[in-house]
PDB file of C-alpha atoms and ligand atoms in Angstrom:
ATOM      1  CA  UNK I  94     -26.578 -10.913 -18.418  1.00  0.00           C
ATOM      2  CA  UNK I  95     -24.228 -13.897 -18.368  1.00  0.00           C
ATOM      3  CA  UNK I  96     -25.148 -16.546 -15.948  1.00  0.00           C
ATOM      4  CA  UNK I  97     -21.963 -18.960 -14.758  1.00  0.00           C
ATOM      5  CA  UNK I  98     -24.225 -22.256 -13.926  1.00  0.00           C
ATOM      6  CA  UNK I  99     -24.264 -26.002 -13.336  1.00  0.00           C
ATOM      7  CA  UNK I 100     -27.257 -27.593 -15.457  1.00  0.00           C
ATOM      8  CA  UNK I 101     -27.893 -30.309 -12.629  1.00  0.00           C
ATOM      9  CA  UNK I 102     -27.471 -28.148  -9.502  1.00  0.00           C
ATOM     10  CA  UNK I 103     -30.515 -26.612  -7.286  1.00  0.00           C
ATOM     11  CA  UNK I 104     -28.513 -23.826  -6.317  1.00  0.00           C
ATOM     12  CA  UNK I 105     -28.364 -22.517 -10.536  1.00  0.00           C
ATOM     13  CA  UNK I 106     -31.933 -23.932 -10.412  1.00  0.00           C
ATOM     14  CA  UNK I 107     -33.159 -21.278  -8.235  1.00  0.00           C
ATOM     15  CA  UNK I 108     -30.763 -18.638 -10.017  1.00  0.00           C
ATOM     16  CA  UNK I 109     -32.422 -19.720 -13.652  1.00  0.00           C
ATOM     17  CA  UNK I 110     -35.584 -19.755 -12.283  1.00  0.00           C
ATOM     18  CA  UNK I 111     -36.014 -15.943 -10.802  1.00  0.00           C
ATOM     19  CA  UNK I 112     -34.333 -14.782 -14.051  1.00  0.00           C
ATOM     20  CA  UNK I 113     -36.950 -16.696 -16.292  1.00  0.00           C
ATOM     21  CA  UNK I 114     -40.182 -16.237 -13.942  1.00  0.00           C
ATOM     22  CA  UNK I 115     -38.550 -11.826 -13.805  1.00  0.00           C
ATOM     23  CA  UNK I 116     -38.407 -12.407 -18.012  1.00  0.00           C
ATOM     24  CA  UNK I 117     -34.740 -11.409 -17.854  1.00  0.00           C
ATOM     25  CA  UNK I 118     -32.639 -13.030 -20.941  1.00  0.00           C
ATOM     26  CA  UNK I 119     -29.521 -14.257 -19.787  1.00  0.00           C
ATOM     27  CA  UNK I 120     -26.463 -16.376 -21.461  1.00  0.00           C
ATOM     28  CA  UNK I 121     -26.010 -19.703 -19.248  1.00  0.00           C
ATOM     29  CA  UNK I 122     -22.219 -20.538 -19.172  1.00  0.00           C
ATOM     30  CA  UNK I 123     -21.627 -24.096 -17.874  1.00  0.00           C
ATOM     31  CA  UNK I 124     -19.003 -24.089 -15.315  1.00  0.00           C
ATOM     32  CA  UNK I 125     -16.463 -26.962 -14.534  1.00  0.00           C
ATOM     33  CA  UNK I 126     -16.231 -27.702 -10.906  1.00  0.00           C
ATOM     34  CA  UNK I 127     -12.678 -26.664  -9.702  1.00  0.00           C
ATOM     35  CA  UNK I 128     -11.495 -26.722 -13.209  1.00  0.00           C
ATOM     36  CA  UNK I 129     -13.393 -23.626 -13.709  1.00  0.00           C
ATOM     37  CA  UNK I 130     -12.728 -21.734 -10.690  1.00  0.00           C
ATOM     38  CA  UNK I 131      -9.674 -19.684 -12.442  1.00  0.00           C
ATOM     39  CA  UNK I 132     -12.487 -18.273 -15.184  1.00  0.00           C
ATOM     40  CA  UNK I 133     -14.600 -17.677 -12.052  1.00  0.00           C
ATOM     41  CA  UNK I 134     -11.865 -15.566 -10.460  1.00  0.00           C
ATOM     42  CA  UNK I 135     -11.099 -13.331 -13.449  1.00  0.00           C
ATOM     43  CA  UNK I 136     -14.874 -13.041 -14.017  1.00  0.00           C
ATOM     44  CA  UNK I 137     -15.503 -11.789 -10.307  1.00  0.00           C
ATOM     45  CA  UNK I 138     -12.257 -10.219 -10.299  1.00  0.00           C
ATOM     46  CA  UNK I 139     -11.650 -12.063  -7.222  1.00  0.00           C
ATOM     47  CA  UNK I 140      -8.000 -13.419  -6.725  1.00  0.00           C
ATOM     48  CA  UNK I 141      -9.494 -14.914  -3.158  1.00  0.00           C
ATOM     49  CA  UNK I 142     -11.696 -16.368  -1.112  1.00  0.00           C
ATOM     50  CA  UNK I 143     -14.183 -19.411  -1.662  1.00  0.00           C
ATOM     51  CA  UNK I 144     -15.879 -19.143  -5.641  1.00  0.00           C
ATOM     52  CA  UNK I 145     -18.739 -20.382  -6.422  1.00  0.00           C
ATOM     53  CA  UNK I 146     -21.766 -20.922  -8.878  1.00  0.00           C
ATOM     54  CA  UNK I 147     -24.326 -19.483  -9.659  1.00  0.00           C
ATOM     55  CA  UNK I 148     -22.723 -16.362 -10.219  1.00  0.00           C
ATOM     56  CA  UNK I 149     -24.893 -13.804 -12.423  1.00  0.00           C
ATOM     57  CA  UNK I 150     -22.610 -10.939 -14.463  1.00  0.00           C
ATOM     58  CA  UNK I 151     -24.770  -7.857 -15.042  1.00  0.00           C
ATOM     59  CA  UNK I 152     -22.988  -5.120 -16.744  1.00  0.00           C
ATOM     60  CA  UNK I 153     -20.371  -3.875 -14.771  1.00  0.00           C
ATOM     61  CA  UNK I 154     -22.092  -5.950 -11.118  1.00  0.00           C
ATOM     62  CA  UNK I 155     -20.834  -9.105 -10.292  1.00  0.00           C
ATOM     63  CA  UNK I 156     -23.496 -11.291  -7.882  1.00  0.00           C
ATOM     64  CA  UNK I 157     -22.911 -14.105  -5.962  1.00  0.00           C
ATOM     65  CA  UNK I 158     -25.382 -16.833  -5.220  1.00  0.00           C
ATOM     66  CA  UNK I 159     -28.329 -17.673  -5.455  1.00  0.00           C
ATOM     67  CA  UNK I 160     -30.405 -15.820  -3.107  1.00  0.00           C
ATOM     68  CA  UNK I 161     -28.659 -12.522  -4.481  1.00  0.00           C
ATOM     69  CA  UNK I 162     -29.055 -13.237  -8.189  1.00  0.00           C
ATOM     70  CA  UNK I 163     -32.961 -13.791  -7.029  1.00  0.00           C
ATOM     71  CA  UNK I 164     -33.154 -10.715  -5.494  1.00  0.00           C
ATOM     72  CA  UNK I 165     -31.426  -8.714  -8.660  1.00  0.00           C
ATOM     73  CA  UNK I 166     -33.613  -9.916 -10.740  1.00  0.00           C
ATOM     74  CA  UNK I 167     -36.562  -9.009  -8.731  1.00  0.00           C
ATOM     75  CA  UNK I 168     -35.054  -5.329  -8.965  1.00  0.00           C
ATOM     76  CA  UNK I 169     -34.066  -5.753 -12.500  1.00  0.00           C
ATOM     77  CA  UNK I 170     -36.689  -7.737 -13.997  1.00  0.00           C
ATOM     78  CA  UNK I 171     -41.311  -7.543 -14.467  1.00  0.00           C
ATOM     79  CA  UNK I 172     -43.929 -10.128 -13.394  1.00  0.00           C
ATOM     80  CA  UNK I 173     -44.977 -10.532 -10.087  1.00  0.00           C
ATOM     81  CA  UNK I 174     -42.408 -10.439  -7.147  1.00  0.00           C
ATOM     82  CA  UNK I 175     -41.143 -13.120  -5.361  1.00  0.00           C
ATOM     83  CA  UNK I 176     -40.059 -11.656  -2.375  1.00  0.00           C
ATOM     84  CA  UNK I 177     -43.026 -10.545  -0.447  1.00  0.00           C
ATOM     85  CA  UNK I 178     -42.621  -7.189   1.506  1.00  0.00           C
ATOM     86  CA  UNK I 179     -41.395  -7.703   5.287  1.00  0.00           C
ATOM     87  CA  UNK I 180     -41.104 -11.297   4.887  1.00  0.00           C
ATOM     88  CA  UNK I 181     -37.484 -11.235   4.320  1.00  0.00           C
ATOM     89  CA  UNK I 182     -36.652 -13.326   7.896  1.00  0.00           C
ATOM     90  CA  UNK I 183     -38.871 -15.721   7.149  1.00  0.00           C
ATOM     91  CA  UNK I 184     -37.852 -16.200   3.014  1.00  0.00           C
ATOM     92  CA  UNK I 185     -33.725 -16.253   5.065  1.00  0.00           C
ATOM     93  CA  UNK I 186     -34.877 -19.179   7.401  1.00  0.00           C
ATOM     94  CA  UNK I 187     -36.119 -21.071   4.069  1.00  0.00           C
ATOM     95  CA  UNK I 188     -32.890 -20.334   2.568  1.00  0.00           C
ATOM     96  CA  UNK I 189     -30.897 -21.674   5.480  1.00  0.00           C
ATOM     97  CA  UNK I 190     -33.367 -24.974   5.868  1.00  0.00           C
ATOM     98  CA  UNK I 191     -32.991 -25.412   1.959  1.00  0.00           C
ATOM     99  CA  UNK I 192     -29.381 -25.016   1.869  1.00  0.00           C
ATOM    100  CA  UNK I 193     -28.992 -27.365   4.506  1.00  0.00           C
ATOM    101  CA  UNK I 194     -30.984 -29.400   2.319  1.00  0.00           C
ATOM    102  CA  UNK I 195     -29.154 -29.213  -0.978  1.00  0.00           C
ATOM    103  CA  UNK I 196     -25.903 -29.627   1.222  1.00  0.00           C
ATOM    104  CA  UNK I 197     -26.792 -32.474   2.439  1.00  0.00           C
ATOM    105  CA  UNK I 198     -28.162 -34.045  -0.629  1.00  0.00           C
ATOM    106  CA  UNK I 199     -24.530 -33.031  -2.261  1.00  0.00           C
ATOM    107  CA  UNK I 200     -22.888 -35.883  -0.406  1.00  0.00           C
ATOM    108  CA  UNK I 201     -25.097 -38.002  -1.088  1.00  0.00           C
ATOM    109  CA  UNK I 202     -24.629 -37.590  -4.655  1.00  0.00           C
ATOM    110  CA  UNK I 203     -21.467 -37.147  -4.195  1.00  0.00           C
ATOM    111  CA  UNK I 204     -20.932 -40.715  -2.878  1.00  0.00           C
ATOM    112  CA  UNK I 205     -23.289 -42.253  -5.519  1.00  0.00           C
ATOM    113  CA  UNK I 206     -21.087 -40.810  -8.361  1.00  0.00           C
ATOM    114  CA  UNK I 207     -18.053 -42.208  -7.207  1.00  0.00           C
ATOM    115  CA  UNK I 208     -19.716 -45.783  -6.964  1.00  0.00           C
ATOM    116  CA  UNK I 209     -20.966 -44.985 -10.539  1.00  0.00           C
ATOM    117  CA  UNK I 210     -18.982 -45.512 -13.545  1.00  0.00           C
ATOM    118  CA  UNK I 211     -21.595 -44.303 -15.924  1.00  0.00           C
ATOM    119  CA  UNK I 212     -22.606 -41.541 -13.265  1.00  0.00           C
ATOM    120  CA  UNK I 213     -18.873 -40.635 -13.888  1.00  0.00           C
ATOM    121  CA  UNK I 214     -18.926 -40.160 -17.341  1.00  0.00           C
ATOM    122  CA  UNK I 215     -22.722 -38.412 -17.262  1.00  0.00           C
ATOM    123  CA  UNK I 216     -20.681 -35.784 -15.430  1.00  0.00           C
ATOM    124  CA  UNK I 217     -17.984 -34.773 -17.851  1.00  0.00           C
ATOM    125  CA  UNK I 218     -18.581 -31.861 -19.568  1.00  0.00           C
ATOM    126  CA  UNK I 219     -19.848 -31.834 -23.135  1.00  0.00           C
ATOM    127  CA  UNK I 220     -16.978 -30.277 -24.550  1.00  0.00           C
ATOM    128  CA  UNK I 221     -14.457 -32.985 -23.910  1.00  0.00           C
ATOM    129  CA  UNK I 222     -14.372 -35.577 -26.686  1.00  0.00           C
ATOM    130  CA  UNK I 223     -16.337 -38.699 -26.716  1.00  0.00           C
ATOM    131  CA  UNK I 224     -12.418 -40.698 -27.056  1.00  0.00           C
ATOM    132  CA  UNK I 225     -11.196 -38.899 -24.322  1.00  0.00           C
ATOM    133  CA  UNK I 226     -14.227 -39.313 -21.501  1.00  0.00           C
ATOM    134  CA  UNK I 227     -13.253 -42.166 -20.040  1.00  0.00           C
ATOM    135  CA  UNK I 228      -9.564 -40.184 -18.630  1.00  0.00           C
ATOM    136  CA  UNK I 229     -11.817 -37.452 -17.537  1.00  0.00           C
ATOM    137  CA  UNK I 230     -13.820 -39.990 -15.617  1.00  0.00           C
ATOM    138  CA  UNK I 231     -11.102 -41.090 -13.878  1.00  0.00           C
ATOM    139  CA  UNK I 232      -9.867 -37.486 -12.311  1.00  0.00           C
ATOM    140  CA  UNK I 233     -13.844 -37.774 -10.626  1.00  0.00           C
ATOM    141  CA  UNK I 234     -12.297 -39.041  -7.025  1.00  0.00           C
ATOM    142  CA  UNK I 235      -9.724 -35.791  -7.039  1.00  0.00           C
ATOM    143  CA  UNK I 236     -12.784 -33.181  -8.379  1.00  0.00           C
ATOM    144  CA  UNK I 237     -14.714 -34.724  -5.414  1.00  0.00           C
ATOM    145  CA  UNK I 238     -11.683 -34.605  -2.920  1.00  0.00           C
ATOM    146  CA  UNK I 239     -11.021 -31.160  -3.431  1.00  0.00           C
ATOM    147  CA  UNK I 240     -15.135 -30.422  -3.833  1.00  0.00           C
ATOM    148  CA  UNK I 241     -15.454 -31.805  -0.324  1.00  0.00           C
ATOM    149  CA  UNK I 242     -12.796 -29.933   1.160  1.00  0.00           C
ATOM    150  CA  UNK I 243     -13.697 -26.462  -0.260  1.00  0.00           C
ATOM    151  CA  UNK I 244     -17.449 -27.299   1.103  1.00  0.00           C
ATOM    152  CA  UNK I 245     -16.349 -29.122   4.284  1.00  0.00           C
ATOM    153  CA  UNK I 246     -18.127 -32.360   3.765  1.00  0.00           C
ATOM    154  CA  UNK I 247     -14.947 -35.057   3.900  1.00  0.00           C
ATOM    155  CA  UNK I 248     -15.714 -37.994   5.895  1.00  0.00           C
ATOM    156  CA  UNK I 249     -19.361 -37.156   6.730  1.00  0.00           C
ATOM    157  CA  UNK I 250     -20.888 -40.272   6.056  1.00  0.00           C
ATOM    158  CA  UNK I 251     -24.412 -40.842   4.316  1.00  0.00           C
ATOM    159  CA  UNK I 252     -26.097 -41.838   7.832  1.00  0.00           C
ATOM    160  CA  UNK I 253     -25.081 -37.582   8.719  1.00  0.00           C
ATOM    161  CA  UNK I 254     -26.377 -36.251   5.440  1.00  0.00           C
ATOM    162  CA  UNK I 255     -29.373 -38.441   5.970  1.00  0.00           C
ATOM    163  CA  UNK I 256     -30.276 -37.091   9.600  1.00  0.00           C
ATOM    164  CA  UNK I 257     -29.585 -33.411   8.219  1.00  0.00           C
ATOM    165  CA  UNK I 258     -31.540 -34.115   5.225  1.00  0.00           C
ATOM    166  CA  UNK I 259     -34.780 -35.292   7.301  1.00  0.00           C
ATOM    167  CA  UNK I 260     -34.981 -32.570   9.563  1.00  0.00           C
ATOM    168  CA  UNK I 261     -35.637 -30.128   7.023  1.00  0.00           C
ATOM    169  CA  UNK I 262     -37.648 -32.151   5.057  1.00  0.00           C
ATOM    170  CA  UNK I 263     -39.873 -32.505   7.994  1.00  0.00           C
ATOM    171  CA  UNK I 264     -39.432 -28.836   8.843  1.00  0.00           C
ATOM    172  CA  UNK I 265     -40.821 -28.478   5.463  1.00  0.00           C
ATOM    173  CA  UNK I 266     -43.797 -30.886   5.757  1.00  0.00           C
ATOM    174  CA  UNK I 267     -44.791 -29.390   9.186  1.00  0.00           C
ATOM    175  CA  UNK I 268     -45.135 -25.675   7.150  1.00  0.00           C
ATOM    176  CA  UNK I 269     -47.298 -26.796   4.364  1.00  0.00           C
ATOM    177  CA  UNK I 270     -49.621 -28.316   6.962  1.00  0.00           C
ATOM    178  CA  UNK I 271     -51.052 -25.083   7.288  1.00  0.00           C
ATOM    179  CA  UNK I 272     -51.234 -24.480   3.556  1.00  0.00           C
ATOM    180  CA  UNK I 273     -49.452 -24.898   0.204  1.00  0.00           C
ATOM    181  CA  UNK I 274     -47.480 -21.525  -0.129  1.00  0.00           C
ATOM    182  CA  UNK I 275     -44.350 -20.827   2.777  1.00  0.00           C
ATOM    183  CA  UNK I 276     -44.464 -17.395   3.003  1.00  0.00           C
ATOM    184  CA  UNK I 277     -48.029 -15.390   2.601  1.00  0.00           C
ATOM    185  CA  UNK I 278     -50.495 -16.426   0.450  1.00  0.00           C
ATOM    186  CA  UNK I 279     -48.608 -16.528  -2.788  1.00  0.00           C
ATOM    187  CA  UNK I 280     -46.288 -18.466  -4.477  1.00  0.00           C
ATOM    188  CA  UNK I 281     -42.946 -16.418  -3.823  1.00  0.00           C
ATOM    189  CA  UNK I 282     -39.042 -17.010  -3.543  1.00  0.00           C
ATOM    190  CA  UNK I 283     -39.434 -19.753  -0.385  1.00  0.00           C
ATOM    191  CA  UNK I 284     -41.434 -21.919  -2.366  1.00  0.00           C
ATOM    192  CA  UNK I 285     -39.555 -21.700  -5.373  1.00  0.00           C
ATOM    193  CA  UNK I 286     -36.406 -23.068  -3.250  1.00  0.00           C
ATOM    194  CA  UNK I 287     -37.936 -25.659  -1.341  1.00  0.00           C
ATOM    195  CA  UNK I 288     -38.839 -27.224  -4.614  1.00  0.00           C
ATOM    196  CA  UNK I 289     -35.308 -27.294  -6.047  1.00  0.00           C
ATOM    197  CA  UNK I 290     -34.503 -28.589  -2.510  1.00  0.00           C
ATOM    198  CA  UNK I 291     -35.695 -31.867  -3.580  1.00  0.00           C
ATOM    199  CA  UNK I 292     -34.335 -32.909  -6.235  1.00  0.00           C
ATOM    200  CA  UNK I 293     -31.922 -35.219  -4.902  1.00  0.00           C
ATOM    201  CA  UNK I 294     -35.330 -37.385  -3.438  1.00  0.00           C
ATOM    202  CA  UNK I 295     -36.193 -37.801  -6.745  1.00  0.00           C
ATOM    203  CA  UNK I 296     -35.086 -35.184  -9.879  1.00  0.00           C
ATOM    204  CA  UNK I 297     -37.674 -33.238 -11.805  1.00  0.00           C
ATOM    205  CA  UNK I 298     -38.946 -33.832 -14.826  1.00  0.00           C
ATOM    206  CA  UNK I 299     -36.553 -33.780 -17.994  1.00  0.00           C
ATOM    207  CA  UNK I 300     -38.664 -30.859 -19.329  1.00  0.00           C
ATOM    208  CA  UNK I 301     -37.306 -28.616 -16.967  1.00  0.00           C
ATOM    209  CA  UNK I 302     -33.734 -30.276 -16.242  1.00  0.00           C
ATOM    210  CA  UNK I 303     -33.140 -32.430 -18.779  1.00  0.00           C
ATOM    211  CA  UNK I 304     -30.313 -35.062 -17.173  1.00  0.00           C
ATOM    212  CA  UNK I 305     -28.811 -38.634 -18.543  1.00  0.00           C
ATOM    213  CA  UNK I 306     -30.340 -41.671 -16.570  1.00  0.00           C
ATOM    214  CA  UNK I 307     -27.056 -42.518 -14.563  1.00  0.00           C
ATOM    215  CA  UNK I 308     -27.375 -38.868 -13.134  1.00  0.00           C
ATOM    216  CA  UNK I 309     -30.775 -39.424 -12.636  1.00  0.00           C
ATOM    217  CA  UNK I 310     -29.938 -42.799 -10.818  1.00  0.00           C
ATOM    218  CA  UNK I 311     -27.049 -40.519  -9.110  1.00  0.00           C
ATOM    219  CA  UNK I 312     -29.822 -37.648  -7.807  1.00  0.00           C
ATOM    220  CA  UNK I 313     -32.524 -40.589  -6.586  1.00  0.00           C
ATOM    221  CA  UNK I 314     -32.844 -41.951  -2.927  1.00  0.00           C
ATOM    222  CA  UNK I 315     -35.807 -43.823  -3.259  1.00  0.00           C
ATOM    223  CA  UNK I 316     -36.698 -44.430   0.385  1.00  0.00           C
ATOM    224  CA  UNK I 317     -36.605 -40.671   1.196  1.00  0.00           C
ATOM    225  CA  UNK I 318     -38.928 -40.050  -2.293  1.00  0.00           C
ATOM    226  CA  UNK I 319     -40.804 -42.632  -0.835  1.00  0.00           C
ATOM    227  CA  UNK I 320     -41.005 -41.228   2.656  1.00  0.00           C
ATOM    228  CA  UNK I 321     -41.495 -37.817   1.686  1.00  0.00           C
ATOM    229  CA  UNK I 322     -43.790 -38.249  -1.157  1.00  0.00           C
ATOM    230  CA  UNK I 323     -46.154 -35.613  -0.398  1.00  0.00           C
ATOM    231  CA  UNK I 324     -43.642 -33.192  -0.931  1.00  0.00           C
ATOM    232  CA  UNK I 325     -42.745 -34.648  -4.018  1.00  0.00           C
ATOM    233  CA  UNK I 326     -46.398 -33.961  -4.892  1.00  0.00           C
ATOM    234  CA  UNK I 327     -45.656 -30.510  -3.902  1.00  0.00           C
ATOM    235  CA  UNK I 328     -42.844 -29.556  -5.281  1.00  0.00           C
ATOM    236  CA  UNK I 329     -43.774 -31.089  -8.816  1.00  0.00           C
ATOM    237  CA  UNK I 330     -47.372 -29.028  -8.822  1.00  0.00           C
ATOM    238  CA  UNK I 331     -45.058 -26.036  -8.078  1.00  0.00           C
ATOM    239  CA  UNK I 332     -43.115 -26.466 -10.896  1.00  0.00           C
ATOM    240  CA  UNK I 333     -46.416 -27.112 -13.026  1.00  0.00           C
ATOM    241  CA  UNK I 334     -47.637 -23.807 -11.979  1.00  0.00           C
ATOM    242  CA  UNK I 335     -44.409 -21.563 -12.175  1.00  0.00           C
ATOM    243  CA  UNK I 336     -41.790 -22.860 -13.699  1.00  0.00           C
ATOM    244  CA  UNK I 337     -42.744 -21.906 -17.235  1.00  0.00           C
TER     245      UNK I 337
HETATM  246  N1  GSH F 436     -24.726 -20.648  -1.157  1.00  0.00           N
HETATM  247  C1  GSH F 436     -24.390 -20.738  -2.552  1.00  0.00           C
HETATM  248  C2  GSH F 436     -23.977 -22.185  -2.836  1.00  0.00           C
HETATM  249  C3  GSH F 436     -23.177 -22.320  -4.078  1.00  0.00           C
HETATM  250  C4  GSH F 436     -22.482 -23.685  -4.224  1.00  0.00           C
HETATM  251  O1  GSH F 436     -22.257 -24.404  -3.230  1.00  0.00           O
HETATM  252  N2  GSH F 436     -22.125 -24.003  -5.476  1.00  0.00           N
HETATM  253  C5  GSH F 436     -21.486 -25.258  -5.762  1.00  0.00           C
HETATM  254  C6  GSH F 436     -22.505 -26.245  -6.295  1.00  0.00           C
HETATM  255  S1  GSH F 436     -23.368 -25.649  -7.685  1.00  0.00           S
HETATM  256  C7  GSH F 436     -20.358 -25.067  -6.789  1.00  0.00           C
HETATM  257  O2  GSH F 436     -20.168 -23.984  -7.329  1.00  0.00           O
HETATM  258  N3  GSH F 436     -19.614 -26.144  -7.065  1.00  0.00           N
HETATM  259  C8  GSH F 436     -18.573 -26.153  -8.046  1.00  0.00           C
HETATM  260  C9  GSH F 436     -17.265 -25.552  -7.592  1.00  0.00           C
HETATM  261  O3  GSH F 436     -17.100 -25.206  -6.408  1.00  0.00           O
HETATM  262  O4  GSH F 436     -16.360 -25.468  -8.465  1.00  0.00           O
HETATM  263  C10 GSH F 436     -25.613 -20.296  -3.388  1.00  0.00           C
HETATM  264  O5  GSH F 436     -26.694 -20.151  -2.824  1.00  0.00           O
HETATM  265  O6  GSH F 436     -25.464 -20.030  -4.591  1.00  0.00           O
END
């Protein structure tokens, strides 16, 4: 399996993470945002429509996002299942409060890395030469031009993402009131998003996403990681537990 990826985003997070905790092997290809979109298209042997990572290559299937990929590997891989049986409206709501989420948190980073010359350079992929990083810093504003037109997020201010953000975080702390696991009794595939969900409060360890410290600066809004600490608390003992 060939996994098309971004190292720092929660949507490949949750794609990584069902393939690991199913013990399916998989090749992680970094993708470039917008730069990469053409391999993307021959890949999915799409000419149209929006492109996107994760996107998991299986033999002759192509699968699109992360929810998908989770649920392939549940089919494809062992260990014990993450999507509980006849819970699948209430694992869709956590994937529509989580997106919201990691949407939200995108323009937030978003913003941060433009205001961030280091959080600039952080972001340039590996491959281009040390000499030639600072040029490639300098395309960032178009990458996130076009990046916020393809996901409709140009001139929504940080106040919006904020307000979007704290409703589901607080959707989120109302639901572990009643215990630590979303859906059922067990850890399964809600939990396992909600947790990537927040790592633009505050990332998680290196161990498990290793990042430079201006993209760690970049990902961190210390008032919310303040505010909504306890599910920092949460999310890192669920990573403790399952993300092995
Ligand atoms: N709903 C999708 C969201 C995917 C998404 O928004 N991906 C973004 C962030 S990782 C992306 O591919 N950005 C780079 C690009 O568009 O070139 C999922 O669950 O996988």
């Amino acid at each position: 399996m060939r996994l098309y990826q971004m190292h720092s985003s929660p949507w490949s997070e949750r794609a990584r993470w069902a393939l690991d905790h199913h013990h399916l092997p998989h090749e992680r290809i970094e993708h470039v945002p917008i730069l990469g979109e053409l391999l993307l298209r021959i890949v999915a042997r799409r000419p149209l429509g929006k492109l996107s990572v994760p996107l998991l290559v299986d033999g002759d299937q192509v699968i699109l996002g992360s929810l998908a990929i989770a649920r392939h590997a549940e089919q494809k891989g062992s260990g014990e299942p993450l999507f509980p049986s006849g819970k699948d409206e209430a694992i869709e709501r956590w994937n529509q409060i989580g997106d919201g989420l990691v949407e939200a948190g995108r323009i937030l980073v978003t913003h941060k890395v433009l205001a961030d010359p280091e959080g600039q350079r952080e972001s340039i992929p590996a491959f281009v030469p040390e000499g030639f990083k600072g040029a490639a810093a300098a395309g960032t504003g178009i990458v996130a031009a076009l990046l916020a037109r393809k996901y409709g997020f140009a001139g929504v201010s940080d106040a919006t993402a904020r307000a979007q953000a704290r409703e589901g975080l607080l959707a989120l702390r109302a639901a572990l009131v009643s215990g630590r696991h979303l859906v059922g009794e067990r850890f399964s595939y809600a939990d396992l998003l909600m947790a990537t969900s927040l790592q633009f409060l505050r990332p998680v360890a290196d161990l498990y996403m290793p990042i430079g410290p201006a993209t760690r600066r970049c990902w961190s809004n210390p008032d919310l990681a303040e505010e909504f600490a306890d599910l920092l608390a949460w999310r890192d003992q669920i990573y403790a537990e399952h993300r092995k």
